[in-house]
CSV table of C-alpha atoms and ligand atoms in Angstrom, one decimal:
chain,number,residue,atom,x,y,z
A,1,MET,CA,73.5,-0.2,254.7
A,2,ASN,CA,73.9,-3.8,253.9
A,3,TYR,CA,77.6,-4.3,254.5
A,4,THR,CA,79.0,-7.3,252.8
A,5,GLU,CA,82.3,-7.4,254.7
A,6,ILE,CA,84.7,-6.0,257.3
A,7,MET,CA,87.9,-4.7,255.8
A,8,ILE,CA,90.9,-4.9,258.2
A,9,ARG,CA,94.0,-2.7,257.8
A,10,TYR,CA,97.2,-4.0,259.3
A,11,GLY,CA,99.2,-2.2,261.9
A,12,GLU,CA,103.0,-2.3,262.0
A,13,LEU,CA,103.0,-5.4,259.8
A,14,SER,CA,103.7,-3.3,256.7
A,15,THR,CA,107.1,-2.5,258.1
A,16,LYS,CA,108.1,-6.1,258.7
A,17,GLY,CA,109.6,-7.0,255.3
A,18,LYS,CA,110.3,-10.6,254.9
A,19,ASN,CA,108.3,-11.6,258.0
A,20,ARG,CA,105.2,-10.2,256.5
A,21,ARG,CA,103.7,-13.5,255.4
A,22,SER,CA,104.1,-15.1,258.8
A,23,PHE,CA,102.7,-12.1,260.5
A,24,ILE,CA,99.6,-12.1,258.3
A,25,ASP,CA,99.2,-15.9,258.8
A,26,ARG,CA,99.4,-15.4,262.6
A,27,LEU,CA,96.9,-12.5,262.5
A,28,HIS,CA,94.6,-14.6,260.3
A,29,GLY,CA,94.7,-17.4,262.9
A,30,ASN,CA,94.1,-15.0,265.8
A,31,VAL,CA,91.1,-13.4,264.0
A,32,ALA,CA,89.7,-16.8,263.1
A,33,LYS,CA,90.0,-17.8,266.7
A,34,VAL,CA,87.9,-14.9,268.1
A,35,LEU,CA,85.3,-15.5,265.4
A,36,GLN,CA,85.2,-19.3,265.5
A,37,ASP,CA,81.5,-19.3,266.6
A,38,PHE,CA,80.4,-17.5,263.4
A,39,PRO,CA,80.4,-20.3,260.9
A,40,GLU,CA,79.1,-18.2,258.0
A,41,LEU,CA,82.1,-15.9,257.8
A,42,ARG,CA,84.8,-16.3,255.2
A,43,ILE,CA,88.2,-14.7,256.1
A,44,HIS,CA,90.5,-13.8,253.2
A,45,PRO,CA,94.0,-12.6,254.3
A,46,LYS,CA,95.6,-10.6,251.5
A,47,ARG,CA,98.9,-8.8,251.3
A,48,ASP,CA,97.6,-5.3,252.4
A,49,ARG,CA,94.2,-6.0,253.9
A,50,MET,CA,92.2,-8.8,255.4
A,51,HIS,CA,88.7,-9.2,254.2
A,52,ILE,CA,86.0,-10.8,256.3
A,53,ASN,CA,83.1,-11.7,254.1
A,54,LEU,CA,80.0,-11.5,256.3
A,55,ASN,CA,77.7,-13.8,254.4
A,56,GLY,CA,74.8,-12.4,256.4
A,57,THR,CA,76.4,-12.2,259.8
A,58,ASP,CA,75.8,-9.0,261.8
A,59,ALA,CA,78.7,-6.6,261.2
A,60,GLN,CA,78.5,-5.1,264.7
A,61,ALA,CA,78.9,-8.4,266.4
A,62,VAL,CA,82.0,-9.2,264.3
A,63,MET,CA,83.6,-5.8,264.9
A,64,LYS,CA,83.1,-6.1,268.7
A,65,ARG,CA,85.3,-9.3,268.6
A,66,LEU,CA,88.0,-7.6,266.5
A,67,GLN,CA,88.6,-4.9,269.2
A,68,VAL,CA,90.8,-7.3,271.2
A,69,VAL,CA,93.0,-8.6,268.3
A,70,PHE,CA,96.5,-7.1,268.3
A,71,GLY,CA,98.0,-6.3,265.0
A,72,ILE,CA,94.9,-4.6,263.6
A,73,GLN,CA,95.4,-0.9,262.9
A,74,ASN,CA,91.7,-0.2,262.1
A,75,TYR,CA,88.8,-1.7,260.3
A,76,SER,CA,85.8,-0.6,258.3
A,77,PRO,CA,82.4,-2.2,257.6
A,78,SER,CA,82.5,-2.2,253.8
A,79,ILE,CA,80.5,-3.0,250.8
A,80,ARG,CA,81.9,-4.7,247.8
A,81,ILE,CA,80.4,-4.0,244.4
A,82,ASP,CA,81.4,-4.3,240.7
A,83,LYS,CA,83.9,-1.8,239.4
A,84,ASP,CA,81.3,0.2,237.7
A,85,LEU,CA,81.4,4.0,238.1
A,86,GLU,CA,77.6,4.4,238.0
A,87,LEU,CA,77.2,1.8,240.7
A,88,ILE,CA,80.0,3.3,242.8
A,89,LYS,CA,78.2,6.7,242.6
A,90,GLN,CA,74.9,5.3,243.6
A,91,THR,CA,76.3,3.3,246.5
A,92,ALA,CA,78.3,6.3,247.8
A,93,LEU,CA,75.2,8.4,247.7
A,94,GLN,CA,73.2,5.8,249.6
A,95,MET,CA,75.9,5.7,252.3
A,96,ILE,CA,75.9,9.4,252.7
A,97,GLN,CA,72.1,9.6,252.7
A,98,GLU,CA,72.1,7.3,255.7
A,99,GLN,CA,74.3,9.6,257.7
A,100,TYR,CA,73.2,13.0,256.3
A,101,GLN,CA,71.9,15.8,258.6
A,102,PRO,CA,71.6,19.4,257.6
A,103,GLY,CA,74.9,21.3,258.1
A,104,LYS,CA,77.1,18.2,257.7
A,105,THR,CA,80.0,18.1,255.3
A,106,PHE,CA,81.5,15.3,253.2
A,107,LYS,CA,84.6,14.1,251.5
A,108,ILE,CA,85.3,11.3,249.0
A,109,THR,CA,88.7,9.6,249.1
A,110,THR,CA,89.7,7.0,246.5
A,111,LYS,CA,92.6,4.6,246.4
A,112,ARG,CA,93.3,2.6,243.3
A,113,ALA,CA,95.3,-0.7,243.6
A,114,ASP,CA,94.0,-1.8,240.1
A,115,HIS,CA,95.7,0.6,237.7
A,116,GLU,CA,93.9,-1.0,234.8
A,117,PHE,CA,90.7,0.6,236.0
A,118,GLU,CA,89.7,3.2,233.4
A,119,TYR,CA,89.4,6.2,235.8
A,120,ASP,CA,92.1,7.5,238.1
A,121,THR,CA,91.6,8.6,241.7
A,122,ASN,CA,90.9,12.2,240.9
A,123,GLN,CA,88.4,11.4,238.3
A,124,ILE,CA,86.6,9.1,240.6
A,125,ASN,CA,86.6,11.6,243.5
A,126,LEU,CA,85.2,14.3,241.2
A,127,ALA,CA,82.6,12.1,239.5
A,128,VAL,CA,81.3,10.7,242.8
A,129,GLY,CA,81.5,14.1,244.6
A,130,ASP,CA,79.5,15.8,241.8
A,131,TYR,CA,76.9,13.1,241.8
A,132,VAL,CA,76.4,13.5,245.6
A,133,SER,CA,76.2,17.3,245.3
A,134,ASP,CA,73.7,17.0,242.5
A,135,HIS,CA,71.5,14.9,244.7
A,136,ILE,CA,72.0,16.7,248.0
A,137,PRO,CA,72.8,20.3,247.0
A,138,GLU,CA,73.0,21.6,250.7
A,139,LEU,CA,75.8,19.1,251.5
A,140,GLN,CA,79.1,20.9,251.4
A,141,ALA,CA,82.4,19.2,250.5
A,142,GLU,CA,85.1,19.7,253.1
A,143,MET,CA,88.6,18.4,252.6
A,144,ARG,CA,90.2,18.9,256.1
A,145,ARG,CA,87.6,17.9,258.7
A,146,PRO,CA,84.6,16.3,256.9
A,147,ASP,CA,81.8,14.9,259.0
A,148,ILE,CA,81.1,12.1,256.5
A,149,LYS,CA,84.1,10.4,254.9
A,150,ILE,CA,83.5,7.9,252.1
A,151,ARG,CA,86.5,5.7,251.3
A,152,ILE,CA,86.5,4.1,247.9
A,153,GLU,CA,89.1,1.4,247.1
A,154,ILE,CA,89.4,0.1,243.6
A,155,ARG,CA,90.9,-3.3,244.0
A,156,PHE,CA,91.4,-6.2,241.5
A,157,ASP,CA,88.4,-8.1,242.7
A,158,GLY,CA,86.0,-5.2,243.0
A,159,ALA,CA,85.3,-1.7,244.4
A,160,TYR,CA,85.1,-1.4,248.2
A,161,LEU,CA,83.2,1.4,249.8
A,162,SER,CA,83.2,2.3,253.5
A,163,SER,CA,82.2,5.3,255.5
A,164,GLN,CA,83.4,4.5,259.0
A,165,THR,CA,86.8,3.4,260.3
A,166,PHE,CA,87.2,2.2,263.8
A,167,PRO,CA,90.6,2.0,265.6
A,168,GLY,CA,91.9,-1.6,266.2
A,169,ALA,CA,93.9,-2.7,269.2
A,170,GLY,CA,97.2,-1.8,267.5
A,171,GLY,CA,100.4,-3.7,268.5
A,172,LEU,CA,101.6,-7.0,266.9
A,173,PRO,CA,99.7,-10.3,266.5
A,174,VAL,CA,100.1,-12.4,269.6
A,175,GLY,CA,102.6,-15.1,269.0
A,176,THR,CA,104.8,-13.3,266.4
A,177,ALA,CA,107.3,-12.2,269.1
A,178,GLY,CA,107.8,-15.7,270.5
A,179,LYS,CA,107.0,-17.1,274.0
A,180,ALA,CA,107.7,-15.7,277.5
A,181,ALA,CA,106.7,-16.2,281.1
A,182,LEU,CA,104.6,-13.7,283.0
A,183,MET,CA,105.0,-13.7,286.8
A,184,LEU,CA,101.4,-13.3,287.7
A,185,SER,CA,100.4,-12.4,291.2
A,186,GLY,CA,96.9,-11.4,292.2
A,187,GLY,CA,97.7,-7.7,292.2
A,188,ILE,CA,97.0,-4.8,289.9
A,189,ASP,CA,100.3,-4.6,288.1
A,190,SER,CA,101.2,-8.0,286.7
A,191,PRO,CA,98.0,-8.5,284.7
A,192,VAL,CA,98.7,-5.1,283.1
A,193,ALA,CA,102.3,-6.1,282.4
A,194,GLY,CA,100.8,-9.3,280.7
A,195,TYR,CA,98.5,-7.3,278.6
A,196,LEU,CA,101.3,-5.0,277.4
A,197,ALA,CA,103.5,-8.0,276.6
A,198,MET,CA,100.8,-9.6,274.5
A,199,LYS,CA,100.3,-6.3,272.8
A,200,ARG,CA,103.8,-6.5,271.5
A,201,GLY,CA,103.1,-10.0,270.1
A,202,VAL,CA,104.4,-12.1,273.0
A,203,GLU,CA,102.7,-15.3,273.8
A,204,VAL,CA,102.7,-15.4,277.6
A,205,GLU,CA,102.5,-18.3,280.0
A,206,MET,CA,101.5,-17.5,283.5
A,207,ILE,CA,103.6,-18.5,286.5
A,208,HIS,CA,101.9,-18.1,289.8
A,209,PHE,CA,103.4,-18.9,293.2
A,210,TYR,CA,101.0,-20.0,296.0
A,211,SER,CA,101.5,-21.1,299.5
A,212,PRO,CA,98.8,-23.3,301.0
A,213,PRO,CA,97.6,-23.3,303.7
A,214,TYR,CA,98.8,-19.7,304.2
A,215,THR,CA,97.2,-18.6,301.0
A,216,SER,CA,93.6,-19.6,300.4
A,217,GLU,CA,91.9,-21.3,297.4
A,218,HIS,CA,90.4,-17.9,296.7
A,219,ALA,CA,93.8,-16.4,296.1
A,220,LEU,CA,94.7,-19.1,293.5
A,221,GLN,CA,91.3,-18.8,291.9
A,222,LYS,CA,91.8,-15.0,291.7
A,223,ALA,CA,95.0,-15.5,289.7
A,224,GLN,CA,93.3,-17.9,287.4
A,225,ASP,CA,90.3,-15.6,287.0
A,226,LEU,CA,92.7,-12.8,286.0
A,227,THR,CA,94.2,-15.1,283.4
A,228,VAL,CA,90.7,-15.8,282.0
A,229,LYS,CA,90.3,-12.0,281.6
A,230,LEU,CA,93.6,-11.9,279.6
A,231,THR,CA,92.6,-14.9,277.4
A,232,LYS,CA,90.5,-12.6,275.3
A,233,TYR,CA,93.7,-11.3,273.8
A,234,ALA,CA,95.4,-14.6,273.4
A,235,GLY,CA,92.8,-17.4,272.9
A,236,HIS,CA,94.2,-19.6,275.6
A,237,ILE,CA,96.9,-19.4,278.2
A,238,GLN,CA,98.8,-21.9,280.1
A,239,PHE,CA,98.6,-21.3,283.9
A,240,ILE,CA,101.5,-22.8,285.8
A,241,GLN,CA,101.0,-22.9,289.5
A,242,VAL,CA,104.1,-23.4,291.6
A,243,PRO,CA,104.0,-24.4,295.3
A,244,PHE,CA,106.0,-22.0,297.4
A,245,THR,CA,105.2,-23.0,301.0
A,246,GLU,CA,108.3,-25.0,301.9
A,247,ILE,CA,110.6,-22.3,300.4
A,248,GLN,CA,108.8,-19.5,302.3
A,249,GLU,CA,108.8,-21.4,305.6
A,250,THR,CA,112.5,-22.3,305.3
A,251,ILE,CA,113.5,-18.7,304.4
A,252,LYS,CA,111.4,-17.3,307.2
A,253,LYS,CA,113.3,-19.6,309.7
A,254,GLN,CA,116.8,-19.2,308.3
A,255,VAL,CA,117.2,-15.8,306.7
A,256,PRO,CA,117.4,-12.5,308.6
A,257,GLU,CA,114.3,-10.4,308.5
A,258,GLY,CA,115.8,-7.6,306.3
A,259,TYR,CA,116.6,-10.2,303.5
A,260,LEU,CA,113.3,-12.2,303.6
A,261,MET,CA,111.9,-10.5,300.6
A,262,THR,CA,115.0,-10.4,298.6
A,263,VAL,CA,115.7,-14.1,299.0
A,264,GLN,CA,112.1,-15.1,298.4
A,265,ARG,CA,112.1,-13.1,295.1
A,266,ARG,CA,115.4,-14.7,294.1
A,267,PHE,CA,113.8,-18.1,294.6
A,268,MET,CA,110.7,-17.1,292.6
A,269,LEU,CA,113.0,-15.9,289.8
A,270,ARG,CA,115.1,-19.0,289.8
A,271,LEU,CA,112.0,-21.2,289.5
A,272,THR,CA,110.5,-19.0,286.8
A,273,ASP,CA,113.7,-19.1,284.9
A,274,LEU,CA,114.0,-22.9,285.0
A,275,ILE,CA,110.4,-23.4,284.0
A,276,THR,CA,110.6,-20.9,281.2
A,277,LYS,CA,113.7,-22.4,279.7
A,278,LYS,CA,112.2,-25.9,279.7
A,279,ARG,CA,109.2,-24.6,277.9
A,280,HIS,CA,111.3,-22.7,275.3
A,281,GLY,CA,110.4,-19.2,276.6
A,282,LEU,CA,112.7,-16.4,275.7
A,283,ALA,CA,112.1,-13.9,278.4
A,284,ILE,CA,110.4,-13.2,281.8
A,285,PHE,CA,107.9,-10.4,282.2
A,286,ASN,CA,106.8,-9.1,285.6
A,287,GLY,CA,104.8,-6.2,287.1
A,288,GLU,CA,107.5,-4.4,288.9
A,289,SER,CA,107.4,-0.6,288.9
A,290,VAL,CA,110.5,1.4,290.0
A,291,GLY,CA,110.3,2.6,293.6
A,292,GLN,CA,106.7,1.3,294.2
A,293,VAL,CA,107.7,-0.8,297.2
A,294,ALA,CA,110.8,-1.9,299.0
A,295,SER,CA,111.4,-4.9,296.8
A,296,GLN,CA,111.2,-2.7,293.7
A,297,THR,CA,114.1,-0.2,294.3
A,298,LEU,CA,116.9,-0.4,291.7
A,299,GLU,CA,119.2,-1.9,294.3
A,300,SER,CA,116.6,-4.5,295.1
A,301,MET,CA,116.0,-5.4,291.4
A,302,ALA,CA,119.7,-5.8,291.0
A,303,ALA,CA,120.0,-8.2,294.0
A,304,ILE,CA,117.1,-10.3,292.7
A,305,ASN,CA,118.1,-10.2,289.1
A,306,ASP,CA,121.5,-11.7,290.1
A,307,VAL,CA,120.1,-15.3,289.7
A,308,THR,CA,119.6,-15.2,286.0
A,309,THR,CA,120.8,-13.7,282.7
A,310,THR,CA,117.4,-14.3,281.0
A,311,PRO,CA,116.0,-10.9,279.9
A,312,ILE,CA,113.5,-9.6,282.4
A,313,ILE,CA,111.1,-7.2,280.9
A,314,ARG,CA,109.1,-4.8,283.1
A,315,PRO,CA,106.4,-3.2,281.0
A,316,VAL,CA,105.1,-1.0,283.8
A,317,ALA,CA,108.5,-0.1,285.3
A,318,THR,CA,108.2,3.6,284.6
A,319,MET,CA,104.5,4.0,285.1
A,320,ASP,CA,102.8,5.7,288.1
A,321,LYS,CA,100.2,3.6,289.9
A,322,THR,CA,97.4,5.8,288.5
A,323,GLU,CA,98.6,5.1,284.9
A,324,ILE,CA,98.7,1.3,285.6
A,325,ILE,CA,95.2,1.5,287.2
A,326,LYS,CA,93.9,3.2,284.1
A,327,ILE,CA,95.0,0.3,281.9
A,328,ALA,CA,93.7,-2.3,284.5
A,329,GLU,CA,90.3,-0.7,284.3
A,330,LYS,CA,90.4,-0.7,280.5
A,331,ILE,CA,91.2,-4.4,280.3
A,332,ASP,CA,88.7,-5.1,283.1
A,333,THR,CA,91.2,-6.7,285.6
A,334,PHE,CA,91.0,-3.9,288.2
A,335,ASP,CA,87.9,-5.0,290.1
A,336,LEU,CA,89.3,-8.6,290.4
A,337,SER,CA,92.8,-7.4,291.4
A,338,ILE,CA,91.5,-5.4,294.3
A,339,GLN,CA,89.6,-8.3,295.9
A,340,PRO,CA,91.3,-8.8,299.3
A,341,PHE,CA,92.8,-12.3,299.1
A,342,GLU,CA,96.2,-12.5,300.7
A,343,ASP,CA,98.9,-13.5,298.3
A,344,CYS,CA,102.0,-15.4,299.4
A,345,CYS,CA,104.2,-12.4,299.5
A,346,THR,CA,101.9,-10.3,301.7
A,347,ILE,CA,101.8,-13.0,304.3
A,348,PHE,CA,105.5,-13.5,304.5
A,349,ALA,CA,106.3,-9.9,304.1
A,350,PRO,CA,108.8,-8.6,306.6
A,351,THR,CA,107.8,-5.5,308.5
A,352,ARG,CA,111.1,-3.8,307.7
A,353,PRO,CA,112.5,-5.1,304.4
A,354,LYS,CA,115.8,-3.7,303.3
A,355,THR,CA,115.4,-1.2,300.5
A,356,LYS,CA,119.1,-1.5,299.6
A,357,PRO,CA,120.0,-5.2,299.7
A,358,THR,CA,123.3,-6.3,298.2
A,359,ILE,CA,124.0,-9.3,296.0
A,360,THR,CA,126.9,-10.4,298.3
A,361,LYS,CA,124.7,-10.6,301.4
A,362,ALA,CA,121.8,-12.4,299.5
A,363,ARG,CA,124.2,-15.0,298.2
A,364,GLU,CA,125.8,-15.4,301.7
A,365,TYR,CA,122.4,-16.1,303.3
A,366,GLU,CA,121.5,-18.6,300.6
A,367,GLU,CA,124.6,-20.6,301.3
A,368,GLN,CA,122.9,-21.8,304.5
A,369,LEU,CA,120.0,-23.2,302.5
A,370,ASP,CA,119.5,-26.3,300.4
A,371,VAL,CA,118.7,-24.3,297.3
A,372,GLU,CA,118.8,-27.2,294.9
A,373,GLY,CA,116.5,-29.4,297.0
A,374,LEU,CA,114.0,-26.7,297.6
A,375,ILE,CA,113.9,-25.8,293.9
A,376,ASN,CA,113.5,-29.4,292.9
A,377,ARG,CA,110.7,-30.1,295.3
A,378,ALA,CA,108.8,-27.0,294.2
A,379,LEU,CA,109.3,-28.1,290.5
A,380,ALA,CA,108.0,-31.5,291.3
A,381,GLY,CA,104.8,-30.0,292.7
A,382,ILE,CA,103.8,-27.7,289.8
A,383,LYS,CA,100.5,-28.0,288.1
A,384,ILE,CA,99.7,-26.7,284.6
A,385,ILE,CA,96.2,-25.7,283.6
A,386,ASN,CA,95.1,-24.7,280.2
A,387,ILE,CA,92.9,-21.7,280.6
A,388,THR,CA,90.6,-20.9,277.7
A,389,PRO,CA,88.4,-17.8,277.0
A,390,PHE,CA,85.3,-19.8,277.7
A,391,ASP,CA,86.2,-20.4,281.4
A,392,HIS,CA,86.7,-24.0,280.6
A,393,TYR,CA,89.7,-25.2,282.6
A,394,LEU,CA,91.2,-28.4,281.5
A,395,GLU,CA,93.5,-29.9,284.0
A,396,GLN,CA,96.2,-31.8,282.3
A,397,LYS,CA,97.1,-35.3,283.5
A,398,ASN,CA,100.1,-35.6,285.7
A,399,SER,CA,102.0,-37.6,283.2
A,400,GLU,CA,101.6,-34.9,280.6
A,401,ILE,CA,102.8,-32.3,283.1
A,402,GLU,CA,106.0,-34.4,283.7
A,403,ALA,CA,106.5,-34.7,280.0
A,404,LEU,CA,106.4,-30.9,279.7
A,405,LEU,CA,109.1,-30.3,282.3
B,1,LIG,P1,101.2,-6.9,291.5
B,1,LIG,O1,100.2,-5.8,291.5
B,1,LIG,O2,101.5,-7.3,290.1
B,1,LIG,O3,101.0,-7.9,292.5
B,1,LIG,P2,102.8,-5.5,293.4
B,1,LIG,O4,102.8,-4.0,293.3
B,1,LIG,O5,101.9,-6.1,294.4
B,1,LIG,O6,102.5,-6.1,292.0
B,1,LIG,P3,104.9,-7.1,294.4
B,1,LIG,O7,104.0,-7.9,295.2
B,1,LIG,O8,106.2,-6.6,294.9
B,1,LIG,O9,104.3,-5.9,293.6
B,1,LIG,O10,105.4,-8.0,293.1
B,1,LIG,C1,106.2,-7.6,292.1
B,1,LIG,C2,106.1,-8.5,290.9
B,1,LIG,O11,106.5,-9.8,291.3
B,1,LIG,C3,104.6,-8.8,290.5
B,1,LIG,O12,104.2,-7.8,289.6
B,1,LIG,C4,104.7,-10.1,289.9
B,1,LIG,O13,105.2,-10.0,288.6
B,1,LIG,C5,105.7,-10.8,290.8
B,1,LIG,N1,105.0,-11.6,291.8
B,1,LIG,C6,104.7,-11.2,293.0
B,1,LIG,N2,104.1,-12.2,293.7
B,1,LIG,C7,103.9,-13.2,292.8
B,1,LIG,C8,103.3,-14.5,292.9
B,1,LIG,N3,102.7,-14.9,294.0
B,1,LIG,N4,103.4,-15.3,291.8
B,1,LIG,C9,104.0,-14.9,290.7
B,1,LIG,N5,104.6,-13.7,290.6
B,1,LIG,C10,104.6,-12.8,291.6
B,2,LIG,MG1,101.5,-8.2,294.6
């Protein structure tokens, strides 16, 4: 079939009332971004549907790109023809003939947005159904579970026919929920948390702590590579790397073993919070899962959370490791995540961390430290890299980085 376009049906957009226009605009921008290297396409965002006019471009190639765009409920390769019943019948038949095999069943479903059209949906269903049966008498109609489904939409600018509908990525268009930070380690959980945040429309900026020379270039590269994997859902992502060596060395020297982890995490969160606020982020996402390790007990989360009132969202909090891994495999981050490069927490991990730390004790130990100085020096050393889907890292000039903070 010579499809003329891809018809996109929106997801939850339809429930968003007044915000609808901005949701559609954002989705339009995100769709245009993933299709930017197909210059022949014409994208028409309408109130209930988005139409991508193929202009000769291969439908399969376009649909493959659409799979990663959040905010799309489903899409169909479609053909647009004049609103002429004879032509509609012939086109429907042709579509069915392409898929027909003995024993298969069919159904015609019509929707009519243009109520001026001379036939109503029942009349169209019957007329087209009869025409198909006349030409392929063995083909049975089946209303509940047809093998071949022909959708006909009578719209103002023409009749649209499609026979296949593919599920989209669901969720909300990235950017419609505002901006937030994702605390990205090199592990399995935080990239999954980032994916889930983006699925709800959040634009994420990565914050990654690294501790040279204790952590290698490979560990940093791994976090950046994970970010590249996630850019397919977002277009481009800012990667903010924060030096953590001095803080970790200081804590290791001055804080009792049982509280090493808690105090380190409190510093990470303080820094993330400051950076996020300066960059107008509204929340912090991380990859914590309740009970997974000592630093992720509820007591521990409370002791760490004490340093900020910014909402901390933990998309994988209630998932089992196997459930998280399933998503990591789906988004193709798993193989990278399990590469064995030490991350800063592994190296400074105490052998016996407290599973039930208290806020009072954590604060007490921090009184011995020059918290402000440590924080300011770490902030002064951050680097921001713009990571694009095409692996083209663009290191921003130092002056620009200062302007951002
Ligand atoms: P992950 O698989 O995401 O590394 P994890 O199970 O290894 O998680 P932890 O190492 O305890 O768990 O980390 C918990 C969360 O803290 C991570 O999911 C991440 O959000 C954040 N985090 C840990 N290390 C770093 C880091 N080096 N830089 C930024 N965030 C980090
Ligand atoms: Mg980790």
